[in-house]
Every structure is written in C-alpha cells, then in structure tokens.
PDB file of N, CA and C in Angstrom:
ATOM      1  N   MET A   1      11.348  13.926  13.929  1.00  0.00           N
ATOM      2  CA  MET A   1      10.518  13.220  13.249  1.00  0.00           C
ATOM      3  C   MET A   1      10.812  12.116  12.259  1.00  0.00           C
ATOM      4  N   GLU A   2      12.590  12.031  11.805  1.00  0.00           N
ATOM      5  CA  GLU A   2      13.277  11.164  11.353  1.00  0.00           C
ATOM      6  C   GLU A   2      13.652  10.262  12.112  1.00  0.00           C
ATOM      7  N   ALA A   3      13.972  10.597  12.702  1.00  0.00           N
ATOM      8  CA  ALA A   3      14.554   9.498  14.052  1.00  0.00           C
ATOM      9  C   ALA A   3      13.705   8.920  14.585  1.00  0.00           C
ATOM     10  N   MET A   4      12.219   8.931  14.936  1.00  0.00           N
ATOM     11  CA  MET A   4      11.055   7.854  14.678  1.00  0.00           C
ATOM     12  C   MET A   4      10.591   7.298  13.821  1.00  0.00           C
ATOM     13  N   VAL A   5      10.408   7.535  12.607  1.00  0.00           N
ATOM     14  CA  VAL A   5      10.463   6.861  11.102  1.00  0.00           C
ATOM     15  C   VAL A   5      11.930   5.744  11.587  1.00  0.00           C
ATOM     16  N   GLN A   6      12.958   6.458  11.540  1.00  0.00           N
ATOM     17  CA  GLN A   6      13.922   5.422  11.416  1.00  0.00           C
ATOM     18  C   GLN A   6      13.993   3.838  12.898  1.00  0.00           C
ATOM     19  N   LYS A   7      13.229   4.401  13.420  1.00  0.00           N
ATOM     20  CA  LYS A   7      12.723   3.799  15.015  1.00  0.00           C
ATOM     21  C   LYS A   7      11.881   2.770  14.245  1.00  0.00           C
ATOM     22  N   ILE A   8      10.971   3.122  13.622  1.00  0.00           N
ATOM     23  CA  ILE A   8       9.704   2.100  13.752  1.00  0.00           C
ATOM     24  C   ILE A   8      10.068   1.573  12.551  1.00  0.00           C
ATOM     25  N   LYS A   9      10.988   1.405  11.534  1.00  0.00           N
ATOM     26  CA  LYS A   9      11.669   0.567  10.832  1.00  0.00           C
ATOM     27  C   LYS A   9      12.117   0.215  10.823  1.00  0.00           C
ATOM     28  N   GLU A  10      13.478  -0.092  11.316  1.00  0.00           N
ATOM     29  CA  GLU A  10      14.201  -1.053  12.648  1.00  0.00           C
ATOM     30  C   GLU A  10      13.304  -1.719  13.259  1.00  0.00           C
ATOM     31  N   GLU A  11      12.690  -1.655  14.158  1.00  0.00           N
ATOM     32  CA  GLU A  11      12.062  -2.818  15.353  1.00  0.00           C
ATOM     33  C   GLU A  11      10.823  -3.025  14.617  1.00  0.00           C
ATOM     34  N   GLU A  12       9.907  -2.442  13.461  1.00  0.00           N
ATOM     35  CA  GLU A  12       8.027  -3.073  13.007  1.00  0.00           C
ATOM     36  C   GLU A  12       8.773  -3.273  11.193  1.00  0.00           C
ATOM     37  N   GLY A  13      10.195  -3.287  10.951  1.00  0.00           N
ATOM     38  CA  GLY A  13      10.297  -2.891   9.626  1.00  0.00           C
ATOM     39  C   GLY A  13      10.740  -4.702   8.779  1.00  0.00           C
ATOM     40  N   THR A  14      10.613  -4.929   7.732  1.00  0.00           N
ATOM     41  CA  THR A  14      11.049  -6.188   7.216  1.00  0.00           C
ATOM     42  C   THR A  14      11.760  -6.502   6.195  1.00  0.00           C
ATOM     43  N   ASP A  15      12.775  -7.150   5.652  1.00  0.00           N
ATOM     44  CA  ASP A  15      13.239  -6.835   4.306  1.00  0.00           C
ATOM     45  C   ASP A  15      12.590  -7.848   3.351  1.00  0.00           C
ATOM     46  N   ASN A  16      11.044  -8.159   3.566  1.00  0.00           N
ATOM     47  CA  ASN A  16      10.349  -9.112   2.489  1.00  0.00           C
ATOM     48  C   ASN A  16       9.365  -8.023   2.418  1.00  0.00           C
ATOM     49  N   ASP A  17       8.715  -9.093   1.301  1.00  0.00           N
ATOM     50  CA  ASP A  17       7.567  -7.931   0.463  1.00  0.00           C
ATOM     51  C   ASP A  17       5.978  -7.902   1.735  1.00  0.00           C
ATOM     52  N   GLU A  18       6.544  -9.551   2.998  1.00  0.00           N
ATOM     53  CA  GLU A  18       4.831  -9.387   3.964  1.00  0.00           C
ATOM     54  C   GLU A  18       5.875  -9.235   5.123  1.00  0.00           C
ATOM     55  N   LEU A  19       4.522  -8.389   5.898  1.00  0.00           N
ATOM     56  CA  LEU A  19       4.928  -8.237   7.268  1.00  0.00           C
ATOM     57  C   LEU A  19       4.784  -9.806   8.012  1.00  0.00           C
ATOM     58  N   PRO A  20       5.563 -10.459   8.825  1.00  0.00           N
ATOM     59  CA  PRO A  20       5.539 -11.754   8.788  1.00  0.00           C
ATOM     60  C   PRO A  20       4.235 -12.484   9.783  1.00  0.00           C
ATOM     61  N   ASN A  21       3.476 -11.239   9.980  1.00  0.00           N
ATOM     62  CA  ASN A  21       2.653 -11.100  11.287  1.00  0.00           C
ATOM     63  C   ASN A  21       1.477 -11.096  10.576  1.00  0.00           C
ATOM     64  N   HIS A  22       1.348 -10.793   8.998  1.00  0.00           N
ATOM     65  CA  HIS A  22       0.054 -10.427   8.025  1.00  0.00           C
ATOM     66  C   HIS A  22      -0.959 -11.403   8.634  1.00  0.00           C
ATOM     67  N   LYS A  23      -2.015 -10.669   8.471  1.00  0.00           N
ATOM     68  CA  LYS A  23      -3.422 -11.415   8.285  1.00  0.00           C
ATOM     69  C   LYS A  23      -3.905 -11.206   6.720  1.00  0.00           C
ATOM     70  N   GLY A  24      -4.800 -11.201   6.233  1.00  0.00           N
ATOM     71  CA  GLY A  24      -6.064 -11.836   5.062  1.00  0.00           C
ATOM     72  C   GLY A  24      -5.648 -10.981   3.893  1.00  0.00           C
ATOM     73  N   GLU A  25      -6.180 -10.645   2.459  1.00  0.00           N
ATOM     74  CA  GLU A  25      -5.675 -10.551   1.650  1.00  0.00           C
ATOM     75  C   GLU A  25      -4.244  -9.260   1.372  1.00  0.00           C
ATOM     76  N   PHE A  26      -3.238  -9.834   0.500  1.00  0.00           N
ATOM     77  CA  PHE A  26      -2.189  -8.573   0.883  1.00  0.00           C
ATOM     78  C   PHE A  26      -2.495  -7.581  -0.187  1.00  0.00           C
ATOM     79  N   GLY A  27      -2.703  -6.031   0.506  1.00  0.00           N
ATOM     80  CA  GLY A  27      -3.149  -5.140  -0.469  1.00  0.00           C
ATOM     81  C   GLY A  27      -4.637  -4.617   0.488  1.00  0.00           C
ATOM     82  N   TYR A  28      -5.365  -5.815   0.075  1.00  0.00           N
ATOM     83  CA  TYR A  28      -6.481  -5.462   0.721  1.00  0.00           C
ATOM     84  C   TYR A  28      -7.240  -5.594   1.843  1.00  0.00           C
ATOM     85  N   SER A  29      -5.812  -5.820   3.018  1.00  0.00           N
ATOM     86  CA  SER A  29      -6.437  -6.116   4.591  1.00  0.00           C
ATOM     87  C   SER A  29      -5.198  -5.115   5.379  1.00  0.00           C
ATOM     88  N   LYS A  30      -5.974  -3.955   6.175  1.00  0.00           N
ATOM     89  CA  LYS A  30      -5.135  -3.123   6.369  1.00  0.00           C
ATOM     90  C   LYS A  30      -4.304  -4.179   7.042  1.00  0.00           C
ATOM     91  N   ASP A  31      -4.253  -5.339   7.605  1.00  0.00           N
ATOM     92  CA  ASP A  31      -3.114  -6.197   8.190  1.00  0.00           C
ATOM     93  C   ASP A  31      -2.058  -7.362   7.460  1.00  0.00           C
ATOM     94  N   ASN A  32      -2.915  -6.596   6.235  1.00  0.00           N
ATOM     95  CA  ASN A  32      -1.306  -7.044   5.364  1.00  0.00           C
ATOM     96  C   ASN A  32      -0.872  -5.768   4.317  1.00  0.00           C
ATOM     97  N   PRO A  33      -0.975  -4.932   4.615  1.00  0.00           N
ATOM     98  CA  PRO A  33      -0.905  -3.629   3.524  1.00  0.00           C
ATOM     99  C   PRO A  33       0.503  -3.902   2.646  1.00  0.00           C
ATOM    100  N   ILE A  34       0.819  -3.143   1.734  1.00  0.00           N
ATOM    101  CA  ILE A  34       1.728  -2.767   0.867  1.00  0.00           C
ATOM    102  C   ILE A  34       2.796  -2.806   1.632  1.00  0.00           C
ATOM    103  N   LEU A  35       4.101  -3.224   1.480  1.00  0.00           N
ATOM    104  CA  LEU A  35       5.262  -2.229   2.405  1.00  0.00           C
ATOM    105  C   LEU A  35       5.596  -2.019   1.836  1.00  0.00           C
ATOM    106  N   LEU A  36       6.203  -0.294   1.453  1.00  0.00           N
ATOM    107  CA  LEU A  36       6.993   0.505   0.949  1.00  0.00           C
ATOM    108  C   LEU A  36       7.758   1.282   2.198  1.00  0.00           C
ATOM    109  N   THR A  37       8.918   1.987   1.905  1.00  0.00           N
ATOM    110  CA  THR A  37       9.633   2.690   2.632  1.00  0.00           C
ATOM    111  C   THR A  37       9.608   4.597   3.154  1.00  0.00           C
ATOM    112  N   SER A  38       8.258   4.934   2.991  1.00  0.00           N
ATOM    113  CA  SER A  38       7.629   6.618   2.931  1.00  0.00           C
ATOM    114  C   SER A  38       6.301   6.958   2.166  1.00  0.00           C
ATOM    115  N   VAL A  39       6.215   7.360   1.597  1.00  0.00           N
ATOM    116  CA  VAL A  39       5.165   8.406   1.854  1.00  0.00           C
ATOM    117  C   VAL A  39       5.286   8.797  -0.388  1.00  0.00           C
ATOM    118  N   PRO A  40       6.568   9.216  -0.404  1.00  0.00           N
ATOM    119  CA  PRO A  40       7.020   9.762  -1.714  1.00  0.00           C
ATOM    120  C   PRO A  40       6.870   7.848  -2.319  1.00  0.00           C
ATOM    121  N   GLU A  41       7.486   7.257  -1.827  1.00  0.00           N
ATOM    122  CA  GLU A  41       7.558   6.131  -2.625  1.00  0.00           C
ATOM    123  C   GLU A  41       6.088   5.480  -2.513  1.00  0.00           C
ATOM    124  N   SER A  42       5.175   5.515  -1.915  1.00  0.00           N
ATOM    125  CA  SER A  42       3.882   5.046  -1.838  1.00  0.00           C
ATOM    126  C   SER A  42       3.291   6.298  -2.951  1.00  0.00           C
ATOM    127  N   ARG A  43       3.346   6.932  -3.429  1.00  0.00           N
ATOM    128  CA  ARG A  43       3.014   7.565  -4.501  1.00  0.00           C
ATOM    129  C   ARG A  43       3.338   7.900  -5.634  1.00  0.00           C
ATOM    130  N   LYS A  44       4.798   6.767  -5.788  1.00  0.00           N
ATOM    131  CA  LYS A  44       5.700   6.138  -7.411  1.00  0.00           C
ATOM    132  C   LYS A  44       5.116   5.203  -7.379  1.00  0.00           C
ATOM    133  N   TYR A  45       4.677   4.320  -5.723  1.00  0.00           N
ATOM    134  CA  TYR A  45       4.378   2.755  -6.419  1.00  0.00           C
ATOM    135  C   TYR A  45       3.211   3.071  -7.025  1.00  0.00           C
ATOM    136  N   ILE A  46       1.653   4.044  -6.299  1.00  0.00           N
ATOM    137  CA  ILE A  46       0.275   4.270  -7.104  1.00  0.00           C
ATOM    138  C   ILE A  46       0.512   4.518  -8.270  1.00  0.00           C
ATOM    139  N   ASN A  47       1.664   5.394  -8.764  1.00  0.00           N
ATOM    140  CA  ASN A  47       1.174   6.217 -10.896  1.00  0.00           C
ATOM    141  C   ASN A  47       1.683   4.889 -11.058  1.00  0.00           C
ATOM    142  N   ARG A  48       2.126   3.845  -9.988  1.00  0.00           N
ATOM    143  CA  ARG A  48       2.974   2.609 -12.009  1.00  0.00           C
ATOM    144  C   ARG A  48       2.034   1.275 -10.868  1.00  0.00           C
ATOM    145  N   LEU A  49       0.921   1.556 -10.474  1.00  0.00           N
ATOM    146  CA  LEU A  49      -0.106   0.421 -10.132  1.00  0.00           C
ATOM    147  C   LEU A  49      -1.149   0.512 -11.496  1.00  0.00           C
ATOM    148  N   ILE A  50      -1.177  -0.816 -11.416  1.00  0.00           N
ATOM    149  CA  ILE A  50      -2.008  -1.131 -12.870  1.00  0.00           C
ATOM    150  C   ILE A  50      -3.581  -1.653 -13.035  1.00  0.00           C
ATOM    151  N   TYR A  51      -4.355  -1.576 -12.709  1.00  0.00           N
ATOM    152  CA  TYR A  51      -5.508  -2.836 -12.322  1.00  0.00           C
ATOM    153  C   TYR A  51      -5.912  -3.221 -13.333  1.00  0.00           C
ATOM    154  N   ILE A  52      -5.693  -4.471 -13.487  1.00  0.00           N
ATOM    155  CA  ILE A  52      -6.057  -5.617 -15.125  1.00  0.00           C
ATOM    156  C   ILE A  52      -7.323  -6.367 -14.735  1.00  0.00           C
ATOM    157  N   LYS A  53      -8.004  -5.570 -16.270  1.00  0.00           N
ATOM    158  CA  LYS A  53      -9.699  -5.488 -15.794  1.00  0.00           C
ATOM    159  C   LYS A  53      -9.985  -5.746 -17.232  1.00  0.00           C
ATOM    160  N   PRO A  54     -10.736  -6.622 -17.546  1.00  0.00           N
ATOM    161  CA  PRO A  54     -10.789  -6.469 -19.131  1.00  0.00           C
ATOM    162  C   PRO A  54     -11.576  -5.189 -19.714  1.00  0.00           C
ATOM    163  N   GLY A  55     -11.549  -4.836 -20.409  1.00  0.00           N
ATOM    164  CA  GLY A  55     -12.776  -3.333 -20.743  1.00  0.00           C
ATOM    165  C   GLY A  55     -12.561  -2.259 -19.309  1.00  0.00           C
ATOM    166  N   SER A  56     -11.316  -2.484 -19.149  1.00  0.00           N
ATOM    167  CA  SER A  56     -11.240  -1.775 -17.640  1.00  0.00           C
ATOM    168  C   SER A  56     -11.066   0.391 -18.146  1.00  0.00           C
ATOM    169  N   SER A  57     -11.794   1.222 -17.818  1.00  0.00           N
ATOM    170  CA  SER A  57     -11.260   2.600 -18.260  1.00  0.00           C
ATOM    171  C   SER A  57     -10.217   3.131 -17.574  1.00  0.00           C
ATOM    172  N   GLN A  58     -10.043   4.964 -17.672  1.00  0.00           N
ATOM    173  CA  GLN A  58      -9.259   5.070 -16.715  1.00  0.00           C
ATOM    174  C   GLN A  58      -9.571   5.383 -15.216  1.00  0.00           C
ATOM    175  N   TYR A  59      -8.513   5.221 -14.242  1.00  0.00           N
ATOM    176  CA  TYR A  59      -8.801   5.395 -12.854  1.00  0.00           C
ATOM    177  C   TYR A  59      -7.845   6.433 -12.383  1.00  0.00           C
ATOM    178  N   THR A  60      -8.590   6.841 -10.906  1.00  0.00           N
ATOM    179  CA  THR A  60      -7.471   7.284 -10.289  1.00  0.00           C
ATOM    180  C   THR A  60      -7.865   7.105  -8.626  1.00  0.00           C
ATOM    181  N   TRP A  61      -6.739   7.190  -7.945  1.00  0.00           N
ATOM    182  CA  TRP A  61      -6.238   7.115  -6.880  1.00  0.00           C
ATOM    183  C   TRP A  61      -7.204   8.016  -6.286  1.00  0.00           C
ATOM    184  N   GLU A  62      -7.152   8.047  -4.904  1.00  0.00           N
ATOM    185  CA  GLU A  62      -7.214   8.971  -3.714  1.00  0.00           C
ATOM    186  C   GLU A  62      -7.707   8.544  -2.970  1.00  0.00           C
ATOM    187  N   ARG A  63      -6.271   9.311  -1.587  1.00  0.00           N
ATOM    188  CA  ARG A  63      -6.092   9.538  -0.577  1.00  0.00           C
ATOM    189  C   ARG A  63      -6.996   9.315   0.543  1.00  0.00           C
ATOM    190  N   THR A  64      -7.823   8.459   1.415  1.00  0.00           N
ATOM    191  CA  THR A  64      -9.181   7.909   2.284  1.00  0.00           C
ATOM    192  C   THR A  64      -8.224   9.168   3.761  1.00  0.00           C
ATOM    193  N   GLY A  65      -6.651   8.008   4.137  1.00  0.00           N
ATOM    194  CA  GLY A  65      -6.884   8.865   5.443  1.00  0.00           C
ATOM    195  C   GLY A  65      -5.913   7.420   5.816  1.00  0.00           C
ATOM    196  N   SER A  66      -5.393   7.847   7.484  1.00  0.00           N
ATOM    197  CA  SER A  66      -4.861   6.710   7.840  1.00  0.00           C
ATOM    198  C   SER A  66      -5.656   6.171   8.885  1.00  0.00           C
ATOM    199  N   MET A  67      -5.210   4.561   9.356  1.00  0.00           N
ATOM    200  CA  MET A  67      -5.427   3.811  10.288  1.00  0.00           C
ATOM    201  C   MET A  67      -4.871   2.980  10.800  1.00  0.00           C
ATOM    202  N   ILE A  68      -5.126   2.216  12.429  1.00  0.00           N
ATOM    203  CA  ILE A  68      -4.514   1.669  13.007  1.00  0.00           C
ATOM    204  C   ILE A  68      -4.596   0.720  12.734  1.00  0.00           C
ATOM    205  N   SER A  69      -3.740  -0.895  12.553  1.00  0.00           N
ATOM    206  CA  SER A  69      -3.987  -1.647  12.588  1.00  0.00           C
ATOM    207  C   SER A  69      -3.355  -2.435  13.811  1.00  0.00           C
ATOM    208  N   SER A  70      -3.942  -3.857  13.755  1.00  0.00           N
ATOM    209  CA  SER A  70      -3.366  -4.360  15.151  1.00  0.00           C
ATOM    210  C   SER A  70      -2.133  -5.486  14.674  1.00  0.00           C
ATOM    211  N   ILE A  71      -1.048  -5.313  13.989  1.00  0.00           N
ATOM    212  CA  ILE A  71      -0.141  -5.711  13.795  1.00  0.00           C
ATOM    213  C   ILE A  71       1.035  -5.071  13.300  1.00  0.00           C
ATOM    214  N   VAL A  72       1.154  -3.656  13.322  1.00  0.00           N
ATOM    215  CA  VAL A  72       2.122  -2.692  13.844  1.00  0.00           C
ATOM    216  C   VAL A  72       1.039  -1.478  14.238  1.00  0.00           C
ATOM    217  N   SER A  73       2.691  -0.652  14.867  1.00  0.00           N
ATOM    218  CA  SER A  73       2.093   0.117  15.679  1.00  0.00           C
ATOM    219  C   SER A  73       1.631   1.822  15.159  1.00  0.00           C
ATOM    220  N   ALA A  74       3.000   2.238  13.938  1.00  0.00           N
ATOM    221  CA  ALA A  74       2.412   2.980  12.831  1.00  0.00           C
ATOM    222  C   ALA A  74       1.438   3.187  11.954  1.00  0.00           C
ATOM    223  N   PRO A  75       0.454   4.088  11.710  1.00  0.00           N
ATOM    224  CA  PRO A  75      -0.944   3.876  11.133  1.00  0.00           C
ATOM    225  C   PRO A  75      -0.190   2.945   9.512  1.00  0.00           C
ATOM    226  N   ILE A  76      -1.018   3.238   9.070  1.00  0.00           N
ATOM    227  CA  ILE A  76      -1.731   2.461   7.791  1.00  0.00           C
ATOM    228  C   ILE A  76      -2.582   3.097   6.957  1.00  0.00           C
ATOM    229  N   ASP A  77      -1.800   3.856   5.600  1.00  0.00           N
ATOM    230  CA  ASP A  77      -3.061   4.720   4.476  1.00  0.00           C
ATOM    231  C   ASP A  77      -4.025   4.013   3.969  1.00  0.00           C
ATOM    232  N   GLU A  78      -5.330   3.733   3.587  1.00  0.00           N
ATOM    233  CA  GLU A  78      -5.828   3.695   3.321  1.00  0.00           C
ATOM    234  C   GLU A  78      -5.950   4.795   0.961  1.00  0.00           C
ATOM    235  N   TYR A  79      -5.811   3.893   0.451  1.00  0.00           N
ATOM    236  CA  TYR A  79      -6.530   4.994  -0.678  1.00  0.00           C
ATOM    237  C   TYR A  79      -7.611   4.397  -1.620  1.00  0.00           C
ATOM    238  N   ASN A  80      -8.231   4.616  -2.735  1.00  0.00           N
ATOM    239  CA  ASN A  80      -9.429   4.432  -2.756  1.00  0.00           C
ATOM    240  C   ASN A  80      -9.308   4.172  -4.615  1.00  0.00           C
ATOM    241  N   LEU A  81      -9.514   3.058  -5.333  1.00  0.00           N
ATOM    242  CA  LEU A  81      -8.684   3.348  -6.436  1.00  0.00           C
ATOM    243  C   LEU A  81     -10.528   3.906  -7.033  1.00  0.00           C
ATOM    244  N   LEU A  82     -10.720   4.929  -7.916  1.00  0.00           N
ATOM    245  CA  LEU A  82     -11.843   5.390  -8.641  1.00  0.00           C
ATOM    246  C   LEU A  82     -11.912   5.318 -10.132  1.00  0.00           C
ATOM    247  N   ASP A  83     -13.051   5.261 -10.497  1.00  0.00           N
ATOM    248  CA  ASP A  83     -12.897   5.135 -11.514  1.00  0.00           C
ATOM    249  C   ASP A  83     -13.527   6.524 -12.381  1.00  0.00           C
ATOM    250  N   VAL A  84     -14.025   7.044 -13.421  1.00  0.00           N
ATOM    251  CA  VAL A  84     -14.481   8.189 -14.178  1.00  0.00           C
ATOM    252  C   VAL A  84     -15.735   8.777 -13.635  1.00  0.00           C
ATOM    253  N   ASP A  85     -16.796   8.100 -13.393  1.00  0.00           N
ATOM    254  CA  ASP A  85     -17.431   8.520 -11.935  1.00  0.00           C
ATOM    255  C   ASP A  85     -17.043   8.653 -10.572  1.00  0.00           C
ATOM    256  N   SER A  86     -16.202   8.488 -10.545  1.00  0.00           N
ATOM    257  CA  SER A  86     -16.067   8.809  -8.696  1.00  0.00           C
ATOM    258  C   SER A  86     -16.060   7.497  -8.047  1.00  0.00           C
ATOM    259  N   ASN A  87     -16.597   6.515  -8.792  1.00  0.00           N
ATOM    260  CA  ASN A  87     -17.132   5.341  -7.376  1.00  0.00           C
ATOM    261  C   ASN A  87     -16.570   4.691  -7.435  1.00  0.00           C
ATOM    262  N   ILE A  88     -16.239   3.502  -6.614  1.00  0.00           N
ATOM    263  CA  ILE A  88     -14.796   3.460  -5.365  1.00  0.00           C
ATOM    264  C   ILE A  88     -14.879   2.175  -5.781  1.00  0.00           C
ATOM    265  N   VAL A  89     -13.913   1.835  -6.842  1.00  0.00           N
ATOM    266  CA  VAL A  89     -13.583   0.119  -7.437  1.00  0.00           C
ATOM    267  C   VAL A  89     -12.793  -1.020  -6.600  1.00  0.00           C
ATOM    268  N   LYS A  90     -11.822  -0.136  -6.177  1.00  0.00           N
ATOM    269  CA  LYS A  90     -11.328  -1.013  -5.229  1.00  0.00           C
ATOM    270  C   LYS A  90     -11.007  -0.360  -3.914  1.00  0.00           C
ATOM    271  N   THR A  91     -10.188  -1.120  -3.173  1.00  0.00           N
ATOM    272  CA  THR A  91      -9.871  -0.481  -1.851  1.00  0.00           C
ATOM    273  C   THR A  91      -7.954  -0.934  -1.091  1.00  0.00           C
ATOM    274  N   ILE A  92      -7.261  -0.320  -1.091  1.00  0.00           N
ATOM    275  CA  ILE A  92      -5.589  -0.926  -1.218  1.00  0.00           C
ATOM    276  C   ILE A  92      -5.534   0.180  -0.041  1.00  0.00           C
ATOM    277  N   TYR A  93      -4.278  -0.911   1.026  1.00  0.00           N
ATOM    278  CA  TYR A  93      -3.978  -0.414   1.915  1.00  0.00           C
ATOM    279  C   TYR A  93      -2.546  -0.406   2.022  1.00  0.00           C
ATOM    280  N   ILE A  94      -1.167   0.553   2.295  1.00  0.00           N
ATOM    281  CA  ILE A  94      -0.271   1.038   2.611  1.00  0.00           C
ATOM    282  C   ILE A  94       0.715   1.405   3.318  1.00  0.00           C
ATOM    283  N   TRP A  95       1.592   0.511   4.527  1.00  0.00           N
ATOM    284  CA  TRP A  95       2.160   1.102   5.140  1.00  0.00           C
ATOM    285  C   TRP A  95       3.548   1.611   4.944  1.00  0.00           C
ATOM    286  N   PRO A  96       3.525   2.765   5.148  1.00  0.00           N
ATOM    287  CA  PRO A  96       5.172   2.959   4.418  1.00  0.00           C
ATOM    288  C   PRO A  96       6.210   3.594   5.978  1.00  0.00           C
ATOM    289  N   TYR A  97       6.262   2.669   5.836  1.00  0.00           N
ATOM    290  CA  TYR A  97       7.483   2.314   7.313  1.00  0.00           C
ATOM    291  C   TYR A  97       7.967   1.377   6.879  1.00  0.00           C
ATOM    292  N   ASN A  98       7.853   0.542   5.585  1.00  0.00           N
ATOM    293  CA  ASN A  98       9.472  -0.892   5.688  1.00  0.00           C
ATOM    294  C   ASN A  98      10.747  -0.167   5.476  1.00  0.00           C
ATOM    295  N   ARG A  99      11.281  -1.204   5.500  1.00  0.00           N
ATOM    296  CA  ARG A  99      12.692  -1.331   5.124  1.00  0.00           C
ATOM    297  C   ARG A  99      13.340  -1.441   3.614  1.00  0.00           C
ATOM    298  N   VAL A 100      12.150  -1.981   3.044  1.00  0.00           N
ATOM    299  CA  VAL A 100      12.234  -2.456   1.741  1.00  0.00           C
ATOM    300  C   VAL A 100      11.023  -1.845   0.874  1.00  0.00           C
ATOM    301  N   ASN A 101      10.870  -1.487  -0.499  1.00  0.00           N
ATOM    302  CA  ASN A 101       9.493  -1.276  -1.072  1.00  0.00           C
ATOM    303  C   ASN A 101       9.139  -3.094  -1.712  1.00  0.00           C
ATOM    304  N   SER A 102       8.169  -3.243  -1.052  1.00  0.00           N
ATOM    305  CA  SER A 102       7.189  -4.157  -1.833  1.00  0.00           C
ATOM    306  C   SER A 102       7.804  -4.411  -3.454  1.00  0.00           C
ATOM    307  N   LYS A 103       7.834  -6.009  -3.526  1.00  0.00           N
ATOM    308  CA  LYS A 103       7.630  -5.801  -4.893  1.00  0.00           C
ATOM    309  C   LYS A 103       6.351  -7.071  -5.967  1.00  0.00           C
ATOM    310  N   LYS A 104       5.653  -6.988  -4.860  1.00  0.00           N
ATOM    311  CA  LYS A 104       4.200  -7.859  -4.850  1.00  0.00           C
ATOM    312  C   LYS A 104       3.272  -6.512  -5.078  1.00  0.00           C
ATOM    313  N   VAL A 105       2.062  -7.589  -5.273  1.00  0.00           N
ATOM    314  CA  VAL A 105       1.002  -6.426  -6.136  1.00  0.00           C
ATOM    315  C   VAL A 105       0.076  -7.333  -5.825  1.00  0.00           C
ATOM    316  N   PRO A 106      -1.086  -6.496  -5.190  1.00  0.00           N
ATOM    317  CA  PRO A 106      -2.574  -6.893  -4.889  1.00  0.00           C
ATOM    318  C   PRO A 106      -3.277  -7.744  -6.254  1.00  0.00           C
ATOM    319  N   GLU A 107      -3.604  -8.535  -5.528  1.00  0.00           N
ATOM    320  CA  GLU A 107      -4.333  -9.907  -6.525  1.00  0.00           C
ATOM    321  C   GLU A 107      -5.252  -9.396  -7.679  1.00  0.00           C
ATOM    322  N   GLY A 108      -4.897  -8.827  -9.077  1.00  0.00           N
ATOM    323  CA  GLY A 108      -5.759  -8.620  -9.941  1.00  0.00           C
ATOM    324  C   GLY A 108      -4.484  -6.795 -10.502  1.00  0.00           C
ATOM    325  N   PHE A 109      -3.928  -6.766  -9.717  1.00  0.00           N
ATOM    326  CA  PHE A 109      -2.952  -5.400 -10.436  1.00  0.00           C
ATOM    327  C   PHE A 109      -1.685  -5.881 -10.743  1.00  0.00           C
ATOM    328  N   GLY A 110      -1.136  -5.053 -11.375  1.00  0.00           N
ATOM    329  CA  GLY A 110       0.200  -4.990 -12.757  1.00  0.00           C
ATOM    330  C   GLY A 110       1.252  -3.642 -12.020  1.00  0.00           C
ATOM    331  N   LEU A 111       2.385  -4.025 -11.927  1.00  0.00           N
ATOM    332  CA  LEU A 111       3.071  -3.050 -11.533  1.00  0.00           C
ATOM    333  C   LEU A 111       3.966  -2.768 -13.440  1.00  0.00           C
ATOM    334  N   MET A 112       3.518  -1.193 -13.309  1.00  0.00           N
ATOM    335  CA  MET A 112       4.150  -0.623 -14.745  1.00  0.00           C
ATOM    336  C   MET A 112       6.427  -0.955 -14.584  1.00  0.00           C
ATOM    337  N   ASP A 113       6.893  -0.877 -15.611  1.00  0.00           N
ATOM    338  CA  ASP A 113       7.817  -0.642 -14.739  1.00  0.00           C
ATOM    339  C   ASP A 113       8.417   0.946 -14.681  1.00  0.00           C
ATOM    340  N   GLY A 114       8.828   1.023 -13.892  1.00  0.00           N
ATOM    341  CA  GLY A 114       9.205   2.621 -13.608  1.00  0.00           C
ATOM    342  C   GLY A 114      10.553   2.292 -12.757  1.00  0.00           C
TER     343      GLY A 114
END
C-alpha cells in the first residue's frame, strides 16, 4: 500500500498548493481539492480550519466518503462542515496524496497556527 501511495505522489502529486489541471473553486470542487500528504494530515488540517463568518457558532466535521475526480486517479475525500443542529454548512474536498501540504485555505476559512 505504501509503495502505491508513493507512486501516486510521484506521478500525480505536486509541490504547489493546487494541482496544475484544477477546475473550480479551491477546496469546494472535487476537481480542485485541498492538497495534503496523508489522511492523518487531512485530520490535522481540518482540526485547524476555522470557518470565518460573523456570528458563527461551533462546528464539527464529518467525512462522508471518497469519490472519483477527472483530474487525478486516486480518490478524493469529501467532508461536510456541520453546525450545532447537524445541518451542512459547507462541503470541502481533500486529496491526501500530494507531495506537500497546501498552505492555501478555501474562501471563507482561516487556518489556526499549529
């Protein structure tokens, strides 16, 4: 499994914040996912992600599954941002097979120091 992940990183990963062939809005499109190096890094990133909205309350994240994209061969993970009533506020997409962790955040979010 580790050799397969390394091969994906070498062949499809990048040293940039976005894939060169991305489509759509960063983080909100499965064709322009947030690029991270692993599933554990995805969890760390999500725990540091802050939704910036006046009057916003506490939020939680829920991974809904993996999906196929037209821009990479390895699956992209989908996460929902849920409010206190479990309503979906935002959906973001993460690709955990990149060479480096993206420093970019989706529009409307900030990243806590970590």
